[in-house]
mmCIF file of N, CA, C and O in Angstrom:
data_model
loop_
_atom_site.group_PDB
_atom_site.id
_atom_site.type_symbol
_atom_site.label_atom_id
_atom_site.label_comp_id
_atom_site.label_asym_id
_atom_site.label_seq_id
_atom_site.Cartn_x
_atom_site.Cartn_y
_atom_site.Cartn_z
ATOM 1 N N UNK A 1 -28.069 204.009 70.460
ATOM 2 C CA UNK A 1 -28.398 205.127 71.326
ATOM 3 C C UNK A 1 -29.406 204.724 72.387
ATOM 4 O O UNK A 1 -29.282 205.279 73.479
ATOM 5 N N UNK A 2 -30.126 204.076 72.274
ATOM 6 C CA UNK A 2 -31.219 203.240 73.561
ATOM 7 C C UNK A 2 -30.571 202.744 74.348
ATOM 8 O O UNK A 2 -31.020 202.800 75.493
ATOM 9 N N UNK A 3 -29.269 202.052 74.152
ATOM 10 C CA UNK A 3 -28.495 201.447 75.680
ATOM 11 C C UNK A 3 -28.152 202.478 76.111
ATOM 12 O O UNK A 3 -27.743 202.285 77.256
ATOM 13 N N UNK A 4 -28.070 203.672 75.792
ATOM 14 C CA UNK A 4 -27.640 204.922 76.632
ATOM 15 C C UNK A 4 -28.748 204.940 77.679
ATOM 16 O O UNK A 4 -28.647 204.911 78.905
ATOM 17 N N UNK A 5 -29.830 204.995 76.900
ATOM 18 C CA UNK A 5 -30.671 205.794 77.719
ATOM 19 C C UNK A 5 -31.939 204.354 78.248
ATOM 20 O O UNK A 5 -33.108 204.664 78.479
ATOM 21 N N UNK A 6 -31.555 203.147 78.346
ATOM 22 C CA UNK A 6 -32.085 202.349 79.019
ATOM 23 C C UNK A 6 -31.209 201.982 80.032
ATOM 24 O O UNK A 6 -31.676 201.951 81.171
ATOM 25 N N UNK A 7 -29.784 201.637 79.831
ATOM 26 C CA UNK A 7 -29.040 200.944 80.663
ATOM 27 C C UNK A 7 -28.311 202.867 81.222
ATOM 28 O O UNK A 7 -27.980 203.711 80.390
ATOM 29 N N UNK A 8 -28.253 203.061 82.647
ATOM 30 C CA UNK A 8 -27.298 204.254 83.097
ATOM 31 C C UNK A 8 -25.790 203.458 82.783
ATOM 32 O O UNK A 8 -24.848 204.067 82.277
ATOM 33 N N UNK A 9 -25.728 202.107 83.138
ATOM 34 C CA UNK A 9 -24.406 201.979 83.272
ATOM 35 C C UNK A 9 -23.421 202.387 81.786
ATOM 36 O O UNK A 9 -22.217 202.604 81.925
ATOM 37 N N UNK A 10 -24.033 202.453 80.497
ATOM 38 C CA UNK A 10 -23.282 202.779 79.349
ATOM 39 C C UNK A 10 -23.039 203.959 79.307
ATOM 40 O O UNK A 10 -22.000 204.437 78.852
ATOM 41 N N UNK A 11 -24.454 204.898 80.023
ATOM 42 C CA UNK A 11 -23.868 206.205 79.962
ATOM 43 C C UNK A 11 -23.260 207.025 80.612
ATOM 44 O O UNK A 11 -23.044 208.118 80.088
ATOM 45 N N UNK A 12 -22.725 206.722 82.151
ATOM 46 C CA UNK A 12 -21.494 206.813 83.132
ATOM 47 C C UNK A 12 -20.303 206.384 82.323
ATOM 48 O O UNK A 12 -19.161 206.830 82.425
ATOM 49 N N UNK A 13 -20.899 205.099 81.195
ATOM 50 C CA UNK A 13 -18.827 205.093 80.963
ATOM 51 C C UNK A 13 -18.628 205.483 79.640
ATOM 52 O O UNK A 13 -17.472 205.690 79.272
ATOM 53 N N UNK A 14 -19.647 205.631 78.786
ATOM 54 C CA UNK A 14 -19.322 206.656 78.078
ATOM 55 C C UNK A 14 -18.696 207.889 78.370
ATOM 56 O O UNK A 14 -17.732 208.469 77.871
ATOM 57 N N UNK A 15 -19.830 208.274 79.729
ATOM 58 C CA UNK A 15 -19.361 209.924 80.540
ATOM 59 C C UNK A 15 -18.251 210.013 81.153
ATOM 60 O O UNK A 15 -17.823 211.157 81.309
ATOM 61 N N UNK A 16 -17.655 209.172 81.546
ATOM 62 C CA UNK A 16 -16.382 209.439 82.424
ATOM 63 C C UNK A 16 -14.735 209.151 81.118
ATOM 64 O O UNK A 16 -13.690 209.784 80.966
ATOM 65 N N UNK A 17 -15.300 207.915 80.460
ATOM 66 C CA UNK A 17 -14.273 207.367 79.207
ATOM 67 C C UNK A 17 -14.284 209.048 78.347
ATOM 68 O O UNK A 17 -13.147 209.259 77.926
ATOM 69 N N UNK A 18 -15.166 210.122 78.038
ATOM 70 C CA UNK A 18 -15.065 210.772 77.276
ATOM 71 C C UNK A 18 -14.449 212.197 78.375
ATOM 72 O O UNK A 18 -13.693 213.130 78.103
ATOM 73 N N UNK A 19 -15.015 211.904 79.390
ATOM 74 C CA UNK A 19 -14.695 213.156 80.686
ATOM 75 C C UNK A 19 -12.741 212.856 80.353
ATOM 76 O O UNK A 19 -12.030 213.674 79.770
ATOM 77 N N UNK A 20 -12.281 211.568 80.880
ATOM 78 C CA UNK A 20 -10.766 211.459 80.768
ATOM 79 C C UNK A 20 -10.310 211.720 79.201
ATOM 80 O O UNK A 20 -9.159 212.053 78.920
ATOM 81 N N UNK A 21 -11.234 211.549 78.320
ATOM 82 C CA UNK A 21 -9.916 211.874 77.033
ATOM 83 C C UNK A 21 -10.246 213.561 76.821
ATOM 84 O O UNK A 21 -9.398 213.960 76.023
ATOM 85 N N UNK A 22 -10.860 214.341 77.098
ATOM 86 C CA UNK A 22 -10.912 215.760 77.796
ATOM 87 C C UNK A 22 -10.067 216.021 78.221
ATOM 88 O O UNK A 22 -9.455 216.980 77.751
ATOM 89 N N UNK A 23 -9.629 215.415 79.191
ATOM 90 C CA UNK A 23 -8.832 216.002 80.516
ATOM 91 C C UNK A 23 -7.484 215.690 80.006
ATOM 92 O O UNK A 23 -6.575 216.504 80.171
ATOM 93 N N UNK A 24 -7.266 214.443 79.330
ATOM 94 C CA UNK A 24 -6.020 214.173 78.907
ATOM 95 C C UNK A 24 -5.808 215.391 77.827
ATOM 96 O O UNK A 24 -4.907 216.217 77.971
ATOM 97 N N UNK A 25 -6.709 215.417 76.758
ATOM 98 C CA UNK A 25 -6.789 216.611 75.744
ATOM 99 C C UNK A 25 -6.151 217.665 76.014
ATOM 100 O O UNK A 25 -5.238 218.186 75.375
ATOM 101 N N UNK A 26 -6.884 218.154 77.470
ATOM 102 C CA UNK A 26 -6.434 219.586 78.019
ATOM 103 C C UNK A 26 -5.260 219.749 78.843
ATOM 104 O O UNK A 26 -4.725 220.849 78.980
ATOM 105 N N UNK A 27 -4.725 218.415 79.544
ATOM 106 C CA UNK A 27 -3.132 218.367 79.938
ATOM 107 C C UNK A 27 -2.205 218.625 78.944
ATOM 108 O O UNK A 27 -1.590 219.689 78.881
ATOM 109 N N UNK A 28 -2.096 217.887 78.315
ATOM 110 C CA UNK A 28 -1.458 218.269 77.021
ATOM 111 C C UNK A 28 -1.115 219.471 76.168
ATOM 112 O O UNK A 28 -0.063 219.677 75.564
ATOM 113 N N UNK A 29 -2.215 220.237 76.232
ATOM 114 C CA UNK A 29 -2.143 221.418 75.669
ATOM 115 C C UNK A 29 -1.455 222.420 76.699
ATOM 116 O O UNK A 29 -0.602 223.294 76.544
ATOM 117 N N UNK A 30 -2.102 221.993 77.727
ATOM 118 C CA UNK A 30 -1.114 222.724 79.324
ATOM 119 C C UNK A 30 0.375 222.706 79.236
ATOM 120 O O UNK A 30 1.137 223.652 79.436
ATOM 121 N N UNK A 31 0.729 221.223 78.837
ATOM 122 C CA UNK A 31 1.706 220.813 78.961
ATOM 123 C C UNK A 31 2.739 221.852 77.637
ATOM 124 O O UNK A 31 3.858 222.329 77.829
ATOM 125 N N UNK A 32 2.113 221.924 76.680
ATOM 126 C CA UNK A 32 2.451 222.837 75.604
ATOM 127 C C UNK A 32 2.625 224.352 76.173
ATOM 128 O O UNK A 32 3.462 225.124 75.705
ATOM 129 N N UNK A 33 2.078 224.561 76.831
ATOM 130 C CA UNK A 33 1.627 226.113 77.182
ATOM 131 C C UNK A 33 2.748 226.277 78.033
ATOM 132 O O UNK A 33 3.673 227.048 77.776
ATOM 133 N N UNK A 34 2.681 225.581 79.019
ATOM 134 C CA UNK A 34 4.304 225.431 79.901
ATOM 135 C C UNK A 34 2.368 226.060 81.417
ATOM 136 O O UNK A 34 2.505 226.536 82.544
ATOM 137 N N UNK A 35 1.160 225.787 80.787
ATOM 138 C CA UNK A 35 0.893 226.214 82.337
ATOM 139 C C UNK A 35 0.247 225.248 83.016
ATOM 140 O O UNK A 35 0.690 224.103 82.917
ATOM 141 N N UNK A 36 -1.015 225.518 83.903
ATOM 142 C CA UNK A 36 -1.186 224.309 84.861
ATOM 143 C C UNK A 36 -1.458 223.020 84.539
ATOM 144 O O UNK A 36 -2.123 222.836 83.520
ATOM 145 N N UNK A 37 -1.052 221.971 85.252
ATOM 146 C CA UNK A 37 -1.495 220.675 84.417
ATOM 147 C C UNK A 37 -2.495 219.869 85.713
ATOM 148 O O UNK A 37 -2.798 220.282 86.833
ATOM 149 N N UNK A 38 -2.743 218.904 85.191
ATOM 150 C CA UNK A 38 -3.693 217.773 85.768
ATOM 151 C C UNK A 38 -2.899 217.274 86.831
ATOM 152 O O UNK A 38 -1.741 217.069 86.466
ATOM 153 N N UNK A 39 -3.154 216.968 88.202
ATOM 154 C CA UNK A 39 -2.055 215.962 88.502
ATOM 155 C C UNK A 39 -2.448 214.152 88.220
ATOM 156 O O UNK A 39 -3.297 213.284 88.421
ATOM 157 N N UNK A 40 -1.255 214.393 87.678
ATOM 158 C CA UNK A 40 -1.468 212.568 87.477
ATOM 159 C C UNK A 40 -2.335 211.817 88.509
ATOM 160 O O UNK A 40 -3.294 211.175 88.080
ATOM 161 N N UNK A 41 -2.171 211.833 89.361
ATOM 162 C CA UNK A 41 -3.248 211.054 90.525
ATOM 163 C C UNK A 41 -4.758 211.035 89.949
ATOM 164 O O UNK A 41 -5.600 210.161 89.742
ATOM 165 N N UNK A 42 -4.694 212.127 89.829
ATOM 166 C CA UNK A 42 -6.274 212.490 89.243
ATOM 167 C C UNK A 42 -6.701 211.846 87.773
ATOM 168 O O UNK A 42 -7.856 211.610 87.419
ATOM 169 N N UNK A 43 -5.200 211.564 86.815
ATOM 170 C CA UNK A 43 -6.000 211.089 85.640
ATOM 171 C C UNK A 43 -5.879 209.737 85.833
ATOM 172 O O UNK A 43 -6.750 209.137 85.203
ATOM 173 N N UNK A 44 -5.073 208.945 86.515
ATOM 174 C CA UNK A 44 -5.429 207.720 87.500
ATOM 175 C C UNK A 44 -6.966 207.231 88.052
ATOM 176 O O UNK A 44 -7.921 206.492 87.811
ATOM 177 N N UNK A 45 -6.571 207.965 88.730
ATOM 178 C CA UNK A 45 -7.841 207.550 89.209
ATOM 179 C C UNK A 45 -9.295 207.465 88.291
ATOM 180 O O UNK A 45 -10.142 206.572 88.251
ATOM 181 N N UNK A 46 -9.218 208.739 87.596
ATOM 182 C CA UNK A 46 -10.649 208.900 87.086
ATOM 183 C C UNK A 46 -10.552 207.672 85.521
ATOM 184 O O UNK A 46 -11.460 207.504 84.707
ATOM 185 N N UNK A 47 -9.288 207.044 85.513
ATOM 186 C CA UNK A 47 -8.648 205.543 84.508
ATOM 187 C C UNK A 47 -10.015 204.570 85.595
ATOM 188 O O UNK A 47 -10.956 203.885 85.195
ATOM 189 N N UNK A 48 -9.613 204.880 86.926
ATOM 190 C CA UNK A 48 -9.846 203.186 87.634
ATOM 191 C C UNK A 48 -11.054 203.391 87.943
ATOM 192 O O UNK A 48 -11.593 202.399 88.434
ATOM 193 N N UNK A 49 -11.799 204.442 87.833
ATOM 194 C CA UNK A 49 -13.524 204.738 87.680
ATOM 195 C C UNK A 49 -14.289 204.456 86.993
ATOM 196 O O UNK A 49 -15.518 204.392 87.015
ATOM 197 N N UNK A 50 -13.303 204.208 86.114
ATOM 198 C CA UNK A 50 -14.211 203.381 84.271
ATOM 199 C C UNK A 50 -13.496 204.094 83.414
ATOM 200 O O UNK A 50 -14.031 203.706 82.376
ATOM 201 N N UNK A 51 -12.510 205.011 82.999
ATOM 202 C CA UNK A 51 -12.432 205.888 82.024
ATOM 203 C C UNK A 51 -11.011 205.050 81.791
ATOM 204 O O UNK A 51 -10.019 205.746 82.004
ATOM 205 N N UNK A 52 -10.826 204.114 81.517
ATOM 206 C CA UNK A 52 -9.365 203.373 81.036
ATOM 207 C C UNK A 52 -9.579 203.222 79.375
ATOM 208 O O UNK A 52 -8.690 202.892 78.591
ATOM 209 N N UNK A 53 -11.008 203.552 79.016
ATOM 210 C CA UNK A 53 -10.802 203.310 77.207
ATOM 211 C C UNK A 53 -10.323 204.777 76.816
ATOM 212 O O UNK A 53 -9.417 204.903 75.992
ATOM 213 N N UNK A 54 -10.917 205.870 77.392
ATOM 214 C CA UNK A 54 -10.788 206.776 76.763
ATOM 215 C C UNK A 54 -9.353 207.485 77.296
ATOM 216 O O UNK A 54 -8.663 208.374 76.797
ATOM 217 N N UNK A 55 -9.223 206.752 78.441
ATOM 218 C CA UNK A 55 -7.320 207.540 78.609
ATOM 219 C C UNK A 55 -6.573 206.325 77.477
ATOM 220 O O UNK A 55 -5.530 206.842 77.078
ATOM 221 N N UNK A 56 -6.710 205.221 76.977
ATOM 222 C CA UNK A 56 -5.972 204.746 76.352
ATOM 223 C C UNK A 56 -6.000 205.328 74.814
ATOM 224 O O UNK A 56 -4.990 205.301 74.111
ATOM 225 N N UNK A 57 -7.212 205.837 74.380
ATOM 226 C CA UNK A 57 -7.321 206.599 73.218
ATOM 227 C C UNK A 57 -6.572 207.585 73.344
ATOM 228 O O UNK A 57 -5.516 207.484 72.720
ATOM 229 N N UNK A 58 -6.792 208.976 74.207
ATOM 230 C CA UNK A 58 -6.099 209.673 74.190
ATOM 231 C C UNK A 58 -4.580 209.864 74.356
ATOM 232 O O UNK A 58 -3.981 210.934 74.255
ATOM 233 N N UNK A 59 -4.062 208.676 74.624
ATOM 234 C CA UNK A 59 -2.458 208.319 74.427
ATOM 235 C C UNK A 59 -2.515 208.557 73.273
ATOM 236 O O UNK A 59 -2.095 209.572 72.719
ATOM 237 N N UNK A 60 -3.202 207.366 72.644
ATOM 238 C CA UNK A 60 -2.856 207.745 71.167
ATOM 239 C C UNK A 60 -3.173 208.628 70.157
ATOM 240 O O UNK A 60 -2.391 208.814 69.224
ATOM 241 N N UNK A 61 -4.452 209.309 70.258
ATOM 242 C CA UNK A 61 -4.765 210.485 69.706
ATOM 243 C C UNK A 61 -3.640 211.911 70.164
ATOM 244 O O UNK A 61 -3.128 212.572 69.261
ATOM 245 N N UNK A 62 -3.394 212.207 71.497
ATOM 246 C CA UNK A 62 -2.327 213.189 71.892
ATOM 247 C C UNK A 62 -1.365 213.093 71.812
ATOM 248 O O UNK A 62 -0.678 214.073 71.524
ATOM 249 N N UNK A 63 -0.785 211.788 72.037
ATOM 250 C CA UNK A 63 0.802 211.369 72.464
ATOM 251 C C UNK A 63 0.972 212.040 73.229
ATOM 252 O O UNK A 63 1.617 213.086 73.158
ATOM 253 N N UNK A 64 0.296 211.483 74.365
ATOM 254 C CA UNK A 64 0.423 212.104 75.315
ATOM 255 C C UNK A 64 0.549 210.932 76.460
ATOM 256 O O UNK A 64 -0.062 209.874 76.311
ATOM 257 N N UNK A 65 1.643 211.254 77.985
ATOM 258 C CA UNK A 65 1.913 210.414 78.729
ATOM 259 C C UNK A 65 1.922 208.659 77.925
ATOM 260 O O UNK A 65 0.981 207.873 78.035
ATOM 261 N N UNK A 66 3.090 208.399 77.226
ATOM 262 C CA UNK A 66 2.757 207.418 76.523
ATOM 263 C C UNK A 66 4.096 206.952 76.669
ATOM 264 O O UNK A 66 4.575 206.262 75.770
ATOM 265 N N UNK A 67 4.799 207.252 77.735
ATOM 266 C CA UNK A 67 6.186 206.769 78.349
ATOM 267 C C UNK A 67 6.117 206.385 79.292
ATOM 268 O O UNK A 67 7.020 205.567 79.472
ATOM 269 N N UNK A 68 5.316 206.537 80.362
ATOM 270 C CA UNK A 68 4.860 206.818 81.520
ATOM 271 C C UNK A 68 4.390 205.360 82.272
ATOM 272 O O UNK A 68 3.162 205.299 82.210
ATOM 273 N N UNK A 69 4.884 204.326 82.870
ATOM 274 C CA UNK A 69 4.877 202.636 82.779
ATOM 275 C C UNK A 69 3.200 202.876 83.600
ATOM 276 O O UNK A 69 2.279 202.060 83.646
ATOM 277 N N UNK A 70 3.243 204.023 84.071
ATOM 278 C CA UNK A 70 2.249 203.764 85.375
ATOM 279 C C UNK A 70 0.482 204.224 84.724
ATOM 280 O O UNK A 70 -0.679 203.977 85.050
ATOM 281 N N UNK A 71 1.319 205.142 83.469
ATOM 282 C CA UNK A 71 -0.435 205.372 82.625
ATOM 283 C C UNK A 71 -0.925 204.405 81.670
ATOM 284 O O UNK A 71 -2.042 204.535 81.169
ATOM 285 N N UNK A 72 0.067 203.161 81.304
ATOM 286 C CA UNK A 72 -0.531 202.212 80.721
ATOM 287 C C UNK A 72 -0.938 201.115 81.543
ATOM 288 O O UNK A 72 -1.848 200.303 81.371
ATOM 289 N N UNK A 73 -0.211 201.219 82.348
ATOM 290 C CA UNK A 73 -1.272 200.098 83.592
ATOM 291 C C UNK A 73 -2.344 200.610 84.167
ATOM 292 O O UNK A 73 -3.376 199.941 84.120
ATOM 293 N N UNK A 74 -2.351 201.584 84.674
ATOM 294 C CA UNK A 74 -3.481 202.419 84.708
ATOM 295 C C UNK A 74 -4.618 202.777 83.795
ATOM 296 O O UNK A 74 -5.789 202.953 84.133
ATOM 297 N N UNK A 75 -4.202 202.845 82.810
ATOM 298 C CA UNK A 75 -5.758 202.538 81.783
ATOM 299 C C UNK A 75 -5.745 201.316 81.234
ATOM 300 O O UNK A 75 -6.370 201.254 80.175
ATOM 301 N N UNK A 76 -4.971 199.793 81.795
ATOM 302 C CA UNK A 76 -5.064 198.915 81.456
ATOM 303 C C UNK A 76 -6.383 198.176 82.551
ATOM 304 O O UNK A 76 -7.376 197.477 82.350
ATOM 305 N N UNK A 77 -5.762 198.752 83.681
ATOM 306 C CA UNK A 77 -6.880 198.053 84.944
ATOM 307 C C UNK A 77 -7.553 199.181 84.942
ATOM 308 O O UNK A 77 -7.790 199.322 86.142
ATOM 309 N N UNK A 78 -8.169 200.364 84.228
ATOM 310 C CA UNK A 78 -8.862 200.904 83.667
ATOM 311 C C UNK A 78 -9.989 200.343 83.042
ATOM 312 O O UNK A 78 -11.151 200.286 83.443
ATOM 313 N N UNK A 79 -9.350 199.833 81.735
ATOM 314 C CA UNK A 79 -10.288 198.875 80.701
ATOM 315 C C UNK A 79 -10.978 197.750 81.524
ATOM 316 O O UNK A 79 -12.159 197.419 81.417
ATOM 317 N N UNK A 80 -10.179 197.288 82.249
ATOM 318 C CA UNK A 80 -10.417 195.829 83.244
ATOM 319 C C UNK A 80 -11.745 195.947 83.493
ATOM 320 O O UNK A 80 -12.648 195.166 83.194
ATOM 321 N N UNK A 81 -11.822 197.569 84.386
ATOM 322 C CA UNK A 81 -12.938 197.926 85.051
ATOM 323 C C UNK A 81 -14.214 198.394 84.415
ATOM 324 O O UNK A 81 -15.313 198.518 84.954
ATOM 325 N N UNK A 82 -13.899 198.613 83.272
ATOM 326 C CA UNK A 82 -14.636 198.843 82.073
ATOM 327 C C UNK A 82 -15.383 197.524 82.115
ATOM 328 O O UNK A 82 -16.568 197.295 82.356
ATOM 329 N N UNK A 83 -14.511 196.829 81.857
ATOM 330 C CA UNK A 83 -15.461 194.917 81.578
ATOM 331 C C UNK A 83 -15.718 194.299 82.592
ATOM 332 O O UNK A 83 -16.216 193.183 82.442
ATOM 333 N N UNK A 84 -15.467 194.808 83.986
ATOM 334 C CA UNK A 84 -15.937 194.314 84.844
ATOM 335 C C UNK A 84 -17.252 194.879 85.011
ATOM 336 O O UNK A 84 -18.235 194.141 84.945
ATOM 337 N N UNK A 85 -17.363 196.069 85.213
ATOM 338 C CA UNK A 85 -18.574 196.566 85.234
ATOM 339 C C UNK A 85 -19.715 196.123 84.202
ATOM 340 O O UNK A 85 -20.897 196.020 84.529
ATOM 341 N N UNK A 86 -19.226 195.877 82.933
ATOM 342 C CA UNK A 86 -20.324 195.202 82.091
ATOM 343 C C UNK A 86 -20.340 194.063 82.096
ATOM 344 O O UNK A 86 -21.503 193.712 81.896
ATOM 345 N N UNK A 87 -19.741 193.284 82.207
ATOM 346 C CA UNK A 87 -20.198 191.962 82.742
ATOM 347 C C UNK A 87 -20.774 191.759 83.497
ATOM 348 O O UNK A 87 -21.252 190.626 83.452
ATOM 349 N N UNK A 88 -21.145 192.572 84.641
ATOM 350 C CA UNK A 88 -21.945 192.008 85.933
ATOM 351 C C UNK A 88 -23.105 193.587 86.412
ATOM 352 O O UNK A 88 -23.440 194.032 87.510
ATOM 353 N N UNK A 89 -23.290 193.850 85.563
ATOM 354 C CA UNK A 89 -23.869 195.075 84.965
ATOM 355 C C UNK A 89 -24.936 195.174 84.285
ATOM 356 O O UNK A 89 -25.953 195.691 84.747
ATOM 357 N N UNK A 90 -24.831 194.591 82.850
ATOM 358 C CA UNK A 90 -24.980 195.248 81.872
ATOM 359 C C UNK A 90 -26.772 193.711 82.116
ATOM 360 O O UNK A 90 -27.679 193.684 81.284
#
């Protein structure tokens, strides 16, 4: 809990990795409901901001977008950015 609150950079990607498996959470349930959903662009992107661990969890916790060629590359260079940032970061 101290690298949270010494280093900001753990706790942006904690915050954004936990912000996307939210958002994936709540597409999903949208997606159930038949009402509004996320647009993909948006859970993209907020993948290539740092949040590629927690959209890759939430694939697998939701089964959700887990067909989709463009959301596993997307939280793949997700993760990327994840370790890029701590490597030259941290």
């Amino acid at each position: 809990m101290e690298a949270l609150t010494h280093n900001p950079l753990w706790f942006y990607l904690v915050l954004v990795n936990l912000y996307l498996f939210c958002l994936m959470g709540y597409d999903k349930q949208q997606a159930r409901k038949g009402g509004w959903r996320v647009p993909e662009n948006n859970l993209i992107f907020v993948s290539l901001i740092g949040g590629g661990i927690g959209g890759w969890f939430s694939c697998n916790v939701f089964h959700h977008k887990t067909r989709k060629k463009k959301f596993t590359i997307g939280f793949a260079a997700g993760i990327f950015v994840d370790l890029i940032l701590i490597y030259f970061f941290h």
